[in-house]
Structure formats: structure tokens, C-alpha cells
mmCIF file of N, CA and C in Angstrom:
data_model
loop_
_atom_site.group_PDB
_atom_site.id
_atom_site.type_symbol
_atom_site.label_atom_id
_atom_site.label_comp_id
_atom_site.label_asym_id
_atom_site.label_seq_id
_atom_site.Cartn_x
_atom_site.Cartn_y
_atom_site.Cartn_z
ATOM 1 N N LEU A 1 6.716 -15.450 13.636
ATOM 2 C CA LEU A 1 6.961 -14.655 12.575
ATOM 3 C C LEU A 1 4.946 -13.673 13.311
ATOM 4 N N ASN A 2 4.882 -14.288 13.801
ATOM 5 C CA ASN A 2 3.529 -13.226 14.536
ATOM 6 C C ASN A 2 3.696 -12.515 15.042
ATOM 7 N N ARG A 3 4.032 -11.670 15.370
ATOM 8 C CA ARG A 3 4.868 -10.978 16.473
ATOM 9 C C ARG A 3 5.868 -9.834 16.373
ATOM 10 N N LEU A 4 5.734 -9.459 14.120
ATOM 11 C CA LEU A 4 6.051 -9.658 13.798
ATOM 12 C C LEU A 4 5.639 -7.803 13.573
ATOM 13 N N LEU A 5 6.264 -7.020 14.049
ATOM 14 C CA LEU A 5 6.232 -5.369 14.216
ATOM 15 C C LEU A 5 6.817 -4.429 12.665
ATOM 16 N N ILE A 6 7.474 -4.866 12.095
ATOM 17 C CA ILE A 6 8.422 -4.024 11.514
ATOM 18 C C ILE A 6 9.151 -4.403 9.875
ATOM 19 N N LEU A 7 8.219 -5.152 8.651
ATOM 20 C CA LEU A 7 9.205 -5.795 7.924
ATOM 21 C C LEU A 7 9.901 -4.507 6.569
ATOM 22 N N ASP A 8 11.171 -4.413 6.869
ATOM 23 C CA ASP A 8 12.041 -3.851 6.067
ATOM 24 C C ASP A 8 12.077 -4.399 5.052
ATOM 25 N N MET A 9 12.290 -4.400 3.543
ATOM 26 C CA MET A 9 13.675 -4.911 2.611
ATOM 27 C C MET A 9 13.486 -3.972 0.853
ATOM 28 N N ASP A 10 13.442 -2.320 1.356
ATOM 29 C CA ASP A 10 13.771 -2.204 0.332
ATOM 30 C C ASP A 10 14.286 -2.110 -0.630
ATOM 31 N N PHE A 11 14.412 -1.809 -0.998
ATOM 32 C CA PHE A 11 16.752 -2.048 -2.130
ATOM 33 C C PHE A 11 17.284 -3.026 -2.042
ATOM 34 N N ASN A 12 16.655 -4.189 -2.065
ATOM 35 C CA ASN A 12 16.482 -5.698 -2.320
ATOM 36 C C ASN A 12 16.855 -6.131 -3.576
ATOM 37 N N GLN A 13 16.233 -5.338 -4.320
ATOM 38 C CA GLN A 13 16.235 -6.826 -6.008
ATOM 39 C C GLN A 13 15.021 -8.114 -5.749
ATOM 40 N N ILE A 14 14.169 -7.489 -5.309
ATOM 41 C CA ILE A 14 13.327 -8.574 -5.402
ATOM 42 C C ILE A 14 12.192 -8.919 -6.570
ATOM 43 N N THR A 15 12.317 -9.785 -7.062
ATOM 44 C CA THR A 15 11.042 -10.150 -7.812
ATOM 45 C C THR A 15 10.312 -11.453 -7.839
ATOM 46 N N GLY A 16 9.368 -11.183 -8.624
ATOM 47 C CA GLY A 16 8.311 -11.662 -8.636
ATOM 48 C C GLY A 16 6.625 -11.288 -7.522
ATOM 49 N N GLU A 17 6.194 -12.014 -6.977
ATOM 50 C CA GLU A 17 4.944 -11.283 -6.122
ATOM 51 C C GLU A 17 5.532 -10.797 -5.536
ATOM 52 N N ILE A 18 4.356 -10.065 -4.183
ATOM 53 C CA ILE A 18 4.637 -10.213 -3.014
ATOM 54 C C ILE A 18 4.031 -11.474 -2.104
ATOM 55 N N PRO A 19 4.248 -12.137 -1.520
ATOM 56 C CA PRO A 19 3.531 -13.541 -1.171
ATOM 57 C C PRO A 19 2.696 -13.465 0.340
ATOM 58 N N ASP A 20 1.922 -14.319 -0.031
ATOM 59 C CA ASP A 20 0.614 -14.462 0.616
ATOM 60 C C ASP A 20 0.605 -14.369 2.068
ATOM 61 N N GLU A 21 1.599 -14.721 2.677
ATOM 62 C CA GLU A 21 2.449 -14.985 3.646
ATOM 63 C C GLU A 21 2.617 -13.819 4.590
ATOM 64 N N ILE A 22 3.361 -12.884 3.695
ATOM 65 C CA ILE A 22 3.272 -11.324 4.138
ATOM 66 C C ILE A 22 1.228 -11.315 5.493
ATOM 67 N N TYR A 23 0.630 -10.919 3.781
ATOM 68 C CA TYR A 23 -0.155 -10.389 4.219
ATOM 69 C C TYR A 23 -1.210 -11.859 5.234
ATOM 70 N N GLY A 24 -0.970 -12.796 5.878
ATOM 71 C CA GLY A 24 -1.048 -13.468 7.476
ATOM 72 C C GLY A 24 -0.339 -12.307 8.293
ATOM 73 N N LEU A 25 0.521 -12.243 8.490
ATOM 74 C CA LEU A 25 1.186 -11.645 9.527
ATOM 75 C C LEU A 25 -0.048 -10.070 9.808
ATOM 76 N N ASN A 26 -0.522 -11.231 11.583
ATOM 77 C CA ASN A 26 -1.057 -10.104 11.853
ATOM 78 C C ASN A 26 -1.066 -8.958 12.706
ATOM 79 N N SER A 27 0.190 -8.804 13.557
ATOM 80 C CA SER A 27 0.800 -7.549 14.162
ATOM 81 C C SER A 27 1.734 -7.100 12.840
ATOM 82 N N LEU A 28 2.138 -6.558 12.141
ATOM 83 C CA LEU A 28 2.648 -5.878 10.874
ATOM 84 C C LEU A 28 2.048 -4.782 11.355
ATOM 85 N N GLN A 29 3.206 -3.388 11.711
ATOM 86 C CA GLN A 29 2.811 -1.897 11.630
ATOM 87 C C GLN A 29 3.347 -1.485 10.211
ATOM 88 N N GLN A 30 4.182 -2.521 9.714
ATOM 89 C CA GLN A 30 4.936 -1.082 8.919
ATOM 90 C C GLN A 30 5.150 -2.356 7.666
ATOM 91 N N LEU A 31 4.902 -1.991 6.734
ATOM 92 C CA LEU A 31 6.052 -3.357 5.591
ATOM 93 C C LEU A 31 5.910 -1.664 4.241
ATOM 94 N N ASP A 32 7.505 -2.588 4.184
ATOM 95 C CA ASP A 32 8.795 -1.845 3.693
ATOM 96 C C ASP A 32 8.202 -2.204 2.191
ATOM 97 N N LEU A 33 8.872 -2.361 0.876
ATOM 98 C CA LEU A 33 9.055 -3.536 -0.055
ATOM 99 C C LEU A 33 9.512 -2.353 -1.525
ATOM 100 N N ASN A 34 9.923 -1.143 -1.618
ATOM 101 C CA ASN A 34 9.676 0.402 -1.956
ATOM 102 C C ASN A 34 11.284 -0.278 -2.939
ATOM 103 N N ASP A 35 11.968 0.404 -4.056
ATOM 104 C CA ASP A 35 12.690 -0.655 -5.477
ATOM 105 C C ASP A 35 13.226 -1.475 -5.473
ATOM 106 N N ASN A 36 11.646 -2.185 -5.179
ATOM 107 C CA ASN A 36 12.488 -3.442 -6.323
ATOM 108 C C ASN A 36 11.905 -3.792 -7.445
ATOM 109 N N GLU A 37 11.542 -5.241 -7.529
ATOM 110 C CA GLU A 37 10.579 -5.800 -9.106
ATOM 111 C C GLU A 37 9.600 -6.329 -9.039
ATOM 112 N N ILE A 38 8.517 -6.459 -8.000
ATOM 113 C CA ILE A 38 7.723 -6.607 -7.384
ATOM 114 C C ILE A 38 7.241 -7.043 -8.059
ATOM 115 N N THR A 39 6.625 -7.345 -8.848
ATOM 116 C CA THR A 39 5.269 -7.806 -9.401
ATOM 117 C C THR A 39 4.166 -7.990 -9.037
ATOM 118 N N GLY A 40 2.977 -8.410 -10.032
ATOM 119 C CA GLY A 40 1.790 -8.531 -9.682
ATOM 120 C C GLY A 40 0.502 -7.976 -9.156
ATOM 121 N N SER A 41 -0.367 -7.604 -8.822
ATOM 122 C CA SER A 41 -0.552 -6.803 -7.893
ATOM 123 C C SER A 41 -1.352 -6.623 -6.400
ATOM 124 N N ILE A 42 -1.835 -5.912 -5.584
ATOM 125 C CA ILE A 42 -1.685 -6.378 -4.141
ATOM 126 C C ILE A 42 -2.918 -6.954 -4.223
ATOM 127 N N SER A 43 -2.857 -8.221 -2.905
ATOM 128 C CA SER A 43 -4.125 -8.625 -3.439
ATOM 129 C C SER A 43 -4.889 -7.678 -1.637
ATOM 130 N N SER A 44 -6.376 -8.896 -2.024
ATOM 131 C CA SER A 44 -7.297 -7.059 -1.547
ATOM 132 C C SER A 44 -7.391 -8.768 0.111
ATOM 133 N N ASN A 45 -6.196 -9.172 0.151
ATOM 134 C CA ASN A 45 -6.164 -9.392 2.255
ATOM 135 C C ASN A 45 -5.015 -8.823 2.708
ATOM 136 N N ILE A 46 -4.287 -7.658 1.674
ATOM 137 C CA ILE A 46 -4.226 -6.621 2.303
ATOM 138 C C ILE A 46 -5.228 -5.908 3.076
ATOM 139 N N GLY A 47 -6.952 -5.813 3.221
ATOM 140 C CA GLY A 47 -7.249 -5.694 4.514
ATOM 141 C C GLY A 47 -7.194 -6.768 5.266
ATOM 142 N N ASP A 48 -6.066 -7.411 5.410
ATOM 143 C CA ASP A 48 -6.210 -8.546 6.598
ATOM 144 C C ASP A 48 -5.362 -7.942 7.546
ATOM 145 N N LEU A 49 -3.996 -7.036 7.832
ATOM 146 C CA LEU A 49 -3.850 -6.682 8.441
ATOM 147 C C LEU A 49 -3.658 -5.743 9.169
ATOM 148 N N GLN A 50 -5.274 -5.700 9.908
ATOM 149 C CA GLN A 50 -5.840 -4.022 10.872
ATOM 150 C C GLN A 50 -4.912 -3.373 11.498
ATOM 151 N N PHE A 51 -3.106 -3.649 11.610
ATOM 152 C CA PHE A 51 -2.356 -3.147 13.072
ATOM 153 C C PHE A 51 -1.303 -2.477 11.364
ATOM 154 N N LEU A 52 -1.585 -2.780 10.830
ATOM 155 C CA LEU A 52 -1.134 -1.972 8.703
ATOM 156 C C LEU A 52 -0.959 -0.169 9.320
ATOM 157 N N THR A 53 0.260 0.516 9.722
ATOM 158 C CA THR A 53 0.199 1.845 8.901
ATOM 159 C C THR A 53 0.510 2.400 8.320
ATOM 160 N N PHE A 54 2.242 2.114 7.945
ATOM 161 C CA PHE A 54 2.531 2.517 6.963
ATOM 162 C C PHE A 54 2.864 1.157 5.949
ATOM 163 N N PHE A 55 2.348 1.625 5.475
ATOM 164 C CA PHE A 55 2.600 0.301 3.970
ATOM 165 C C PHE A 55 3.082 1.602 2.248
ATOM 166 N N GLN A 56 4.753 1.006 2.387
ATOM 167 C CA GLN A 56 4.970 1.702 0.950
ATOM 168 C C GLN A 56 6.193 0.509 0.406
ATOM 169 N N VAL A 57 5.459 0.603 -1.574
ATOM 170 C CA VAL A 57 5.716 -0.200 -2.447
ATOM 171 C C VAL A 57 5.927 0.073 -3.627
ATOM 172 N N ASP A 58 5.979 1.510 -3.174
ATOM 173 C CA ASP A 58 6.210 2.803 -4.361
ATOM 174 C C ASP A 58 7.572 1.538 -5.175
ATOM 175 N N HIS A 59 7.511 2.028 -6.615
ATOM 176 C CA HIS A 59 8.675 2.404 -6.944
ATOM 177 C C HIS A 59 9.426 -0.288 -7.626
ATOM 178 N N ASN A 60 8.171 0.062 -7.898
ATOM 179 C CA ASN A 60 8.044 -2.302 -8.076
ATOM 180 C C ASN A 60 7.147 -1.289 -10.421
ATOM 181 N N GLN A 61 6.912 -2.974 -9.808
ATOM 182 C CA GLN A 61 6.413 -3.397 -11.916
ATOM 183 C C GLN A 61 4.900 -3.802 -10.850
ATOM 184 N N LEU A 62 4.190 -3.416 -9.933
ATOM 185 C CA LEU A 62 3.666 -3.878 -9.717
ATOM 186 C C LEU A 62 1.958 -4.020 -10.358
ATOM 187 N N SER A 63 0.481 -4.465 -11.202
ATOM 188 C CA SER A 63 -0.011 -4.126 -11.651
ATOM 189 C C SER A 63 -1.108 -4.260 -11.849
ATOM 190 N N ASP A 64 -2.376 -4.030 -11.871
ATOM 191 C CA ASP A 64 -4.293 -3.910 -11.955
ATOM 192 C C ASP A 64 -4.308 -2.683 -11.235
ATOM 193 N N THR A 65 -5.680 -3.407 -10.039
ATOM 194 C CA THR A 65 -6.501 -1.684 -9.210
ATOM 195 C C THR A 65 -5.732 -2.053 -7.519
ATOM 196 N N ILE A 66 -5.909 -1.206 -7.501
ATOM 197 C CA ILE A 66 -5.481 -1.224 -5.690
ATOM 198 C C ILE A 66 -6.973 -1.077 -5.348
ATOM 199 N N PRO A 67 -6.771 -2.784 -4.140
ATOM 200 C CA PRO A 67 -8.066 -3.797 -3.601
ATOM 201 C C PRO A 67 -8.733 -2.214 -3.215
ATOM 202 N N SER A 68 -10.114 -2.410 -2.629
ATOM 203 C CA SER A 68 -10.983 -2.140 -1.998
ATOM 204 C C SER A 68 -10.712 -1.552 -0.300
ATOM 205 N N GLU A 69 -9.836 -3.859 -0.534
ATOM 206 C CA GLU A 69 -9.899 -4.183 1.148
ATOM 207 C C GLU A 69 -8.866 -2.734 1.854
ATOM 208 N N MET A 70 -7.975 -1.820 1.483
ATOM 209 C CA MET A 70 -7.177 -0.973 1.694
ATOM 210 C C MET A 70 -7.998 -0.879 2.145
ATOM 211 N N GLY A 71 -8.976 -0.320 2.118
ATOM 212 C CA GLY A 71 -10.180 0.621 2.690
ATOM 213 C C GLY A 71 -9.994 0.147 4.580
ATOM 214 N N ASP A 72 -9.650 -0.785 5.020
ATOM 215 C CA ASP A 72 -10.206 -1.772 5.928
ATOM 216 C C ASP A 72 -9.347 -1.081 6.819
ATOM 217 N N LEU A 73 -7.339 -0.738 5.981
ATOM 218 C CA LEU A 73 -7.186 -0.822 7.997
ATOM 219 C C LEU A 73 -6.931 1.008 7.980
ATOM 220 N N SER A 74 -8.175 0.869 9.489
ATOM 221 C CA SER A 74 -8.142 2.040 9.962
ATOM 222 C C SER A 74 -6.853 2.693 10.789
ATOM 223 N N ASN A 75 -5.710 1.994 10.289
ATOM 224 C CA ASN A 75 -4.550 2.771 10.990
ATOM 225 C C ASN A 75 -3.387 3.077 10.565
ATOM 226 N N LEU A 76 -4.171 2.600 9.114
ATOM 227 C CA LEU A 76 -3.164 3.027 8.097
ATOM 228 C C LEU A 76 -2.887 4.617 7.827
ATOM 229 N N ARG A 77 -1.440 4.961 7.919
ATOM 230 C CA ARG A 77 -1.684 6.705 8.388
ATOM 231 C C ARG A 77 -0.479 6.977 7.562
ATOM 232 N N ILE A 78 1.279 6.279 6.675
ATOM 233 C CA ILE A 78 0.162 7.030 4.825
ATOM 234 C C ILE A 78 0.875 5.456 4.760
ATOM 235 N N ALA A 79 0.663 5.848 2.915
ATOM 236 C CA ALA A 79 0.603 4.791 1.552
ATOM 237 C C ALA A 79 0.993 5.938 0.761
ATOM 238 N N PHE A 80 2.179 4.806 -0.126
ATOM 239 C CA PHE A 80 3.879 5.677 -1.127
ATOM 240 C C PHE A 80 3.283 4.197 -2.224
ATOM 241 N N LEU A 81 2.378 3.951 -2.853
ATOM 242 C CA LEU A 81 2.003 3.368 -3.977
ATOM 243 C C LEU A 81 2.404 4.170 -5.690
ATOM 244 N N SER A 82 3.202 4.494 -5.719
ATOM 245 C CA SER A 82 4.163 5.320 -7.079
ATOM 246 C C SER A 82 5.161 4.649 -7.544
ATOM 247 N N ASP A 83 4.896 5.011 -9.112
ATOM 248 C CA ASP A 83 6.533 4.591 -9.356
ATOM 249 C C ASP A 83 5.573 2.762 -9.394
ATOM 250 N N ASN A 84 4.166 2.813 -10.436
ATOM 251 C CA ASN A 84 3.924 0.799 -10.719
ATOM 252 C C ASN A 84 3.142 1.418 -11.756
ATOM 253 N N ASP A 85 2.624 -0.084 -11.958
ATOM 254 C CA ASP A 85 1.756 -0.274 -13.406
ATOM 255 C C ASP A 85 0.531 -0.077 -13.244
ATOM 256 N N LEU A 86 0.635 0.342 -11.646
ATOM 257 C CA LEU A 86 -1.063 0.144 -11.053
ATOM 258 C C LEU A 86 -2.284 1.371 -12.160
ATOM 259 N N THR A 87 -3.346 1.139 -11.675
ATOM 260 C CA THR A 87 -4.049 0.941 -13.214
ATOM 261 C C THR A 87 -6.780 1.651 -12.029
ATOM 262 N N GLY A 88 -6.488 1.777 -12.817
ATOM 263 C CA GLY A 88 -8.380 2.732 -12.469
ATOM 264 C C GLY A 88 -7.920 3.737 -11.776
ATOM 265 N N GLU A 89 -9.696 3.318 -10.796
ATOM 266 C CA GLU A 89 -9.443 4.187 -9.778
ATOM 267 C C GLU A 89 -9.000 3.894 -8.631
ATOM 268 N N MET A 90 -8.515 5.163 -7.949
ATOM 269 C CA MET A 90 -9.054 4.750 -5.741
ATOM 270 C C MET A 90 -9.843 4.942 -5.711
ATOM 271 N N PRO A 91 -10.085 3.802 -4.701
ATOM 272 C CA PRO A 91 -11.783 3.111 -3.712
ATOM 273 C C PRO A 91 -12.061 3.734 -3.370
ATOM 274 N N SER A 92 -13.373 4.287 -3.055
ATOM 275 C CA SER A 92 -13.976 5.181 -2.567
ATOM 276 C C SER A 92 -13.694 4.266 -0.936
ATOM 277 N N GLU A 93 -13.167 3.582 -0.222
ATOM 278 C CA GLU A 93 -13.560 2.613 1.359
ATOM 279 C C GLU A 93 -11.161 3.284 0.514
ATOM 280 N N VAL A 94 -10.596 3.182 0.437
ATOM 281 C CA VAL A 94 -9.547 4.006 0.486
ATOM 282 C C VAL A 94 -9.423 5.612 0.771
ATOM 283 N N CYS A 95 -10.060 6.146 0.063
ATOM 284 C CA CYS A 95 -9.892 7.521 0.244
ATOM 285 C C CYS A 95 -10.805 8.477 1.730
ATOM 286 N N ALA A 96 -11.815 7.372 1.812
ATOM 287 C CA ALA A 96 -12.801 7.681 3.103
ATOM 288 C C ALA A 96 -11.412 8.123 4.349
ATOM 289 N N LEU A 97 -10.462 6.869 3.953
ATOM 290 C CA LEU A 97 -9.372 6.794 5.348
ATOM 291 C C LEU A 97 -8.776 7.642 5.376
ATOM 292 N N ARG A 98 -8.843 9.192 4.379
ATOM 293 C CA ARG A 98 -9.061 10.589 4.419
ATOM 294 C C ARG A 98 -9.115 11.142 4.598
ATOM 295 N N ASN A 99 -10.687 11.261 4.206
ATOM 296 C CA ASN A 99 -11.944 12.451 4.049
ATOM 297 C C ASN A 99 -12.164 12.434 5.447
ATOM 298 N N ASN A 100 -12.708 14.234 5.498
ATOM 299 C CA ASN A 100 -12.660 14.259 6.583
ATOM 300 C C ASN A 100 -13.864 13.616 7.136
ATOM 301 N N THR A 101 -14.459 12.269 7.530
ATOM 302 C CA THR A 101 -15.155 11.406 7.466
ATOM 303 C C THR A 101 -15.694 11.306 9.400
ATOM 304 N N SER A 102 -16.901 10.310 9.304
ATOM 305 C CA SER A 102 -17.157 10.880 10.932
ATOM 306 C C SER A 102 -16.902 8.978 11.280
ATOM 307 N N PRO A 103 -15.632 8.717 12.191
ATOM 308 C CA PRO A 103 -14.465 9.218 12.813
ATOM 309 C C PRO A 103 -13.840 9.904 11.966
ATOM 310 N N PRO A 104 -12.640 10.627 11.708
ATOM 311 C CA PRO A 104 -11.997 10.887 10.589
ATOM 312 C C PRO A 104 -11.311 10.330 10.597
ATOM 313 N N GLY A 105 -10.444 10.506 9.217
ATOM 314 C CA GLY A 105 -9.657 9.750 8.812
ATOM 315 C C GLY A 105 -8.893 9.582 9.860
ATOM 316 N N VAL A 106 -7.326 9.021 8.965
ATOM 317 C CA VAL A 106 -5.914 9.620 9.744
ATOM 318 C C VAL A 106 -5.086 8.865 7.915
ATOM 319 N N LEU A 107 -5.551 8.921 7.516
ATOM 320 C CA LEU A 107 -4.042 8.242 6.638
ATOM 321 C C LEU A 107 -4.059 9.370 5.602
ATOM 322 N N GLY A 108 -2.563 10.359 6.497
ATOM 323 C CA GLY A 108 -2.742 11.786 6.792
ATOM 324 C C GLY A 108 -1.490 11.569 4.925
ATOM 325 N N VAL A 109 -0.733 10.698 4.311
ATOM 326 C CA VAL A 109 -0.416 10.752 3.397
ATOM 327 C C VAL A 109 -0.795 9.179 2.001
ATOM 328 N N LEU A 110 -0.390 10.291 1.671
ATOM 329 C CA LEU A 110 -1.010 8.332 0.127
ATOM 330 C C LEU A 110 -0.410 9.309 -1.224
ATOM 331 N N VAL A 111 0.827 8.734 -1.417
ATOM 332 C CA VAL A 111 0.723 9.433 -2.955
ATOM 333 C C VAL A 111 0.616 7.982 -4.438
ATOM 334 N N THR A 112 -0.050 7.969 -4.904
ATOM 335 C CA THR A 112 0.578 7.187 -6.632
ATOM 336 C C THR A 112 0.853 7.831 -7.325
ATOM 337 N N ASP A 113 0.085 7.627 -8.143
ATOM 338 C CA ASP A 113 0.935 7.640 -10.345
ATOM 339 C C ASP A 113 -0.791 8.810 -10.984
ATOM 340 N N CYS A 114 -1.003 9.608 -10.010
ATOM 341 C CA CYS A 114 -2.169 10.342 -10.118
ATOM 342 C C CYS A 114 -2.122 10.848 -10.813
ATOM 343 N N SER A 115 -0.558 12.193 -10.987
ATOM 344 C CA SER A 115 -0.410 13.186 -12.624
ATOM 345 C C SER A 115 -0.491 12.718 -13.454
ATOM 346 N N GLY A 116 -0.185 13.485 -14.996
ATOM 347 C CA GLY A 116 -0.758 12.532 -16.381
ATOM 348 C C GLY A 116 -2.032 13.266 -16.781
ATOM 349 N N ASN A 117 -1.884 12.886 -18.455
ATOM 350 C CA ASN A 117 -2.889 13.068 -19.220
ATOM 351 C C ASN A 117 -3.904 11.762 -20.030
ATOM 352 N N PRO A 118 -3.975 10.955 -19.591
ATOM 353 C CA PRO A 118 -4.920 10.860 -18.925
ATOM 354 C C PRO A 118 -3.523 10.637 -17.005
ATOM 355 N N PRO A 119 -4.313 9.939 -15.897
ATOM 356 C CA PRO A 119 -3.340 9.815 -15.001
ATOM 357 C C PRO A 119 -3.724 8.024 -15.077
ATOM 358 N N GLU A 120 -2.581 7.224 -14.569
ATOM 359 C CA GLU A 120 -2.356 5.989 -14.590
ATOM 360 C C GLU A 120 -4.000 5.505 -13.088
ATOM 361 N N VAL A 121 -3.612 6.108 -12.571
ATOM 362 C CA VAL A 121 -4.943 6.779 -11.545
ATOM 363 C C VAL A 121 -5.613 7.358 -11.321
ATOM 364 N N ASP A 122 -7.086 7.460 -10.580
ATOM 365 C CA ASP A 122 -7.626 8.379 -10.165
ATOM 366 C C ASP A 122 -7.615 8.463 -9.290
ATOM 367 N N CYS A 123 -7.283 9.847 -9.023
ATOM 368 C CA CYS A 123 -6.888 9.444 -7.354
ATOM 369 C C CYS A 123 -7.918 11.012 -6.885
ATOM 370 N N PRO A 124 -9.054 11.242 -6.486
ATOM 371 C CA PRO A 124 -9.177 13.057 -5.519
ATOM 372 C C PRO A 124 -8.812 13.239 -4.126
ATOM 373 N N CYS A 125 -8.824 12.326 -3.901
ATOM 374 C CA CYS A 125 -8.121 11.588 -2.062
ATOM 375 C C CYS A 125 -6.152 12.266 -2.426
ATOM 376 N N CYS A 126 -6.087 11.450 -3.242
ATOM 377 C CA CYS A 126 -4.626 11.277 -2.183
ATOM 378 C C CYS A 126 -4.008 12.763 -2.681
ATOM 379 N N SER A 127 -2.659 12.435 -1.477
ATOM 380 C CA SER A 127 -2.003 13.699 -0.883
ATOM 381 C C SER A 127 -1.269 14.012 -1.978
ATOM 382 N N SER A 128 -0.613 13.607 -3.141
ATOM 383 C CA SER A 128 0.617 13.666 -3.702
ATOM 384 C C SER A 128 0.206 12.768 -4.492
ATOM 385 N N CYS A 129 0.860 13.024 -5.822
ATOM 386 C CA CYS A 129 0.676 12.691 -7.405
ATOM 387 C C CYS A 129 1.706 12.378 -8.023
ATOM 388 N N ALA A 130 2.374 12.182 -8.480
ATOM 389 C CA ALA A 130 3.388 11.165 -8.631
ATOM 390 C C ALA A 130 3.604 10.771 -10.415
#
């Protein structure tokens, strides 16, 4: 599994937390777990997936805050985090992947639950709010 590039398990009625073993898939480029019944939080170990370009976990039951370690994903281009129970502020480290930084950020799509008053996630850098 060390050479696994894409893990696509959307629409599978998966329950429980994201297993720690997923964060050890060092070559992983795409992680798609949307539209399941996944609970728990996004682990700070997300930052270990250095080649991740696509992260889709929307339409689950994830809770807690978005870890700042997501900002370590310098190759991340797309992240869908909406329709969960995530709260708090989008970490500045993640926003730095979107903003005009030096070098320029590469995160083109960042979607979370930032609409509403008050928003579930305060995200001044999101490309779209659900």
C-alpha cells in the first residue's frame, strides 16, 4: 500500500473514524471519502501526506476543528470539507496555501461550512461556502 496513489471510497456508508493507517500512506495523492458516515476529527497527521493534491471528506459527520497541519500540504489543490460538524476558524496555515504568498499558494478550491450567521467555520480564504 505504500505505492497507493488514489483512495476513493465515497458513497460506501463507511462509519467510524478515519483510520490512522490512512495518514501513513506516504505516496497518496487523492483521498476521497465523501458521502459516508465518518465521525471523529481530521487528525493532525494529515500533514504527513505530503503528495496529497485532492482531499474530499464532505458530507460526513466529522467534528472538531480543522488541524493547522493541513497547511503542511504544499501540493494540495482541492479540499472539500463541507457538510460536516467542523467548527472554529480555518487555520492561517491553510489559508496561506490559497493566498498570494511567496511562493504563491496552489490551493485553488477550498470549500467548508462558512455560510450562515454565525458560520460553523470562519473561513476568510475559502473559495466557496456551503
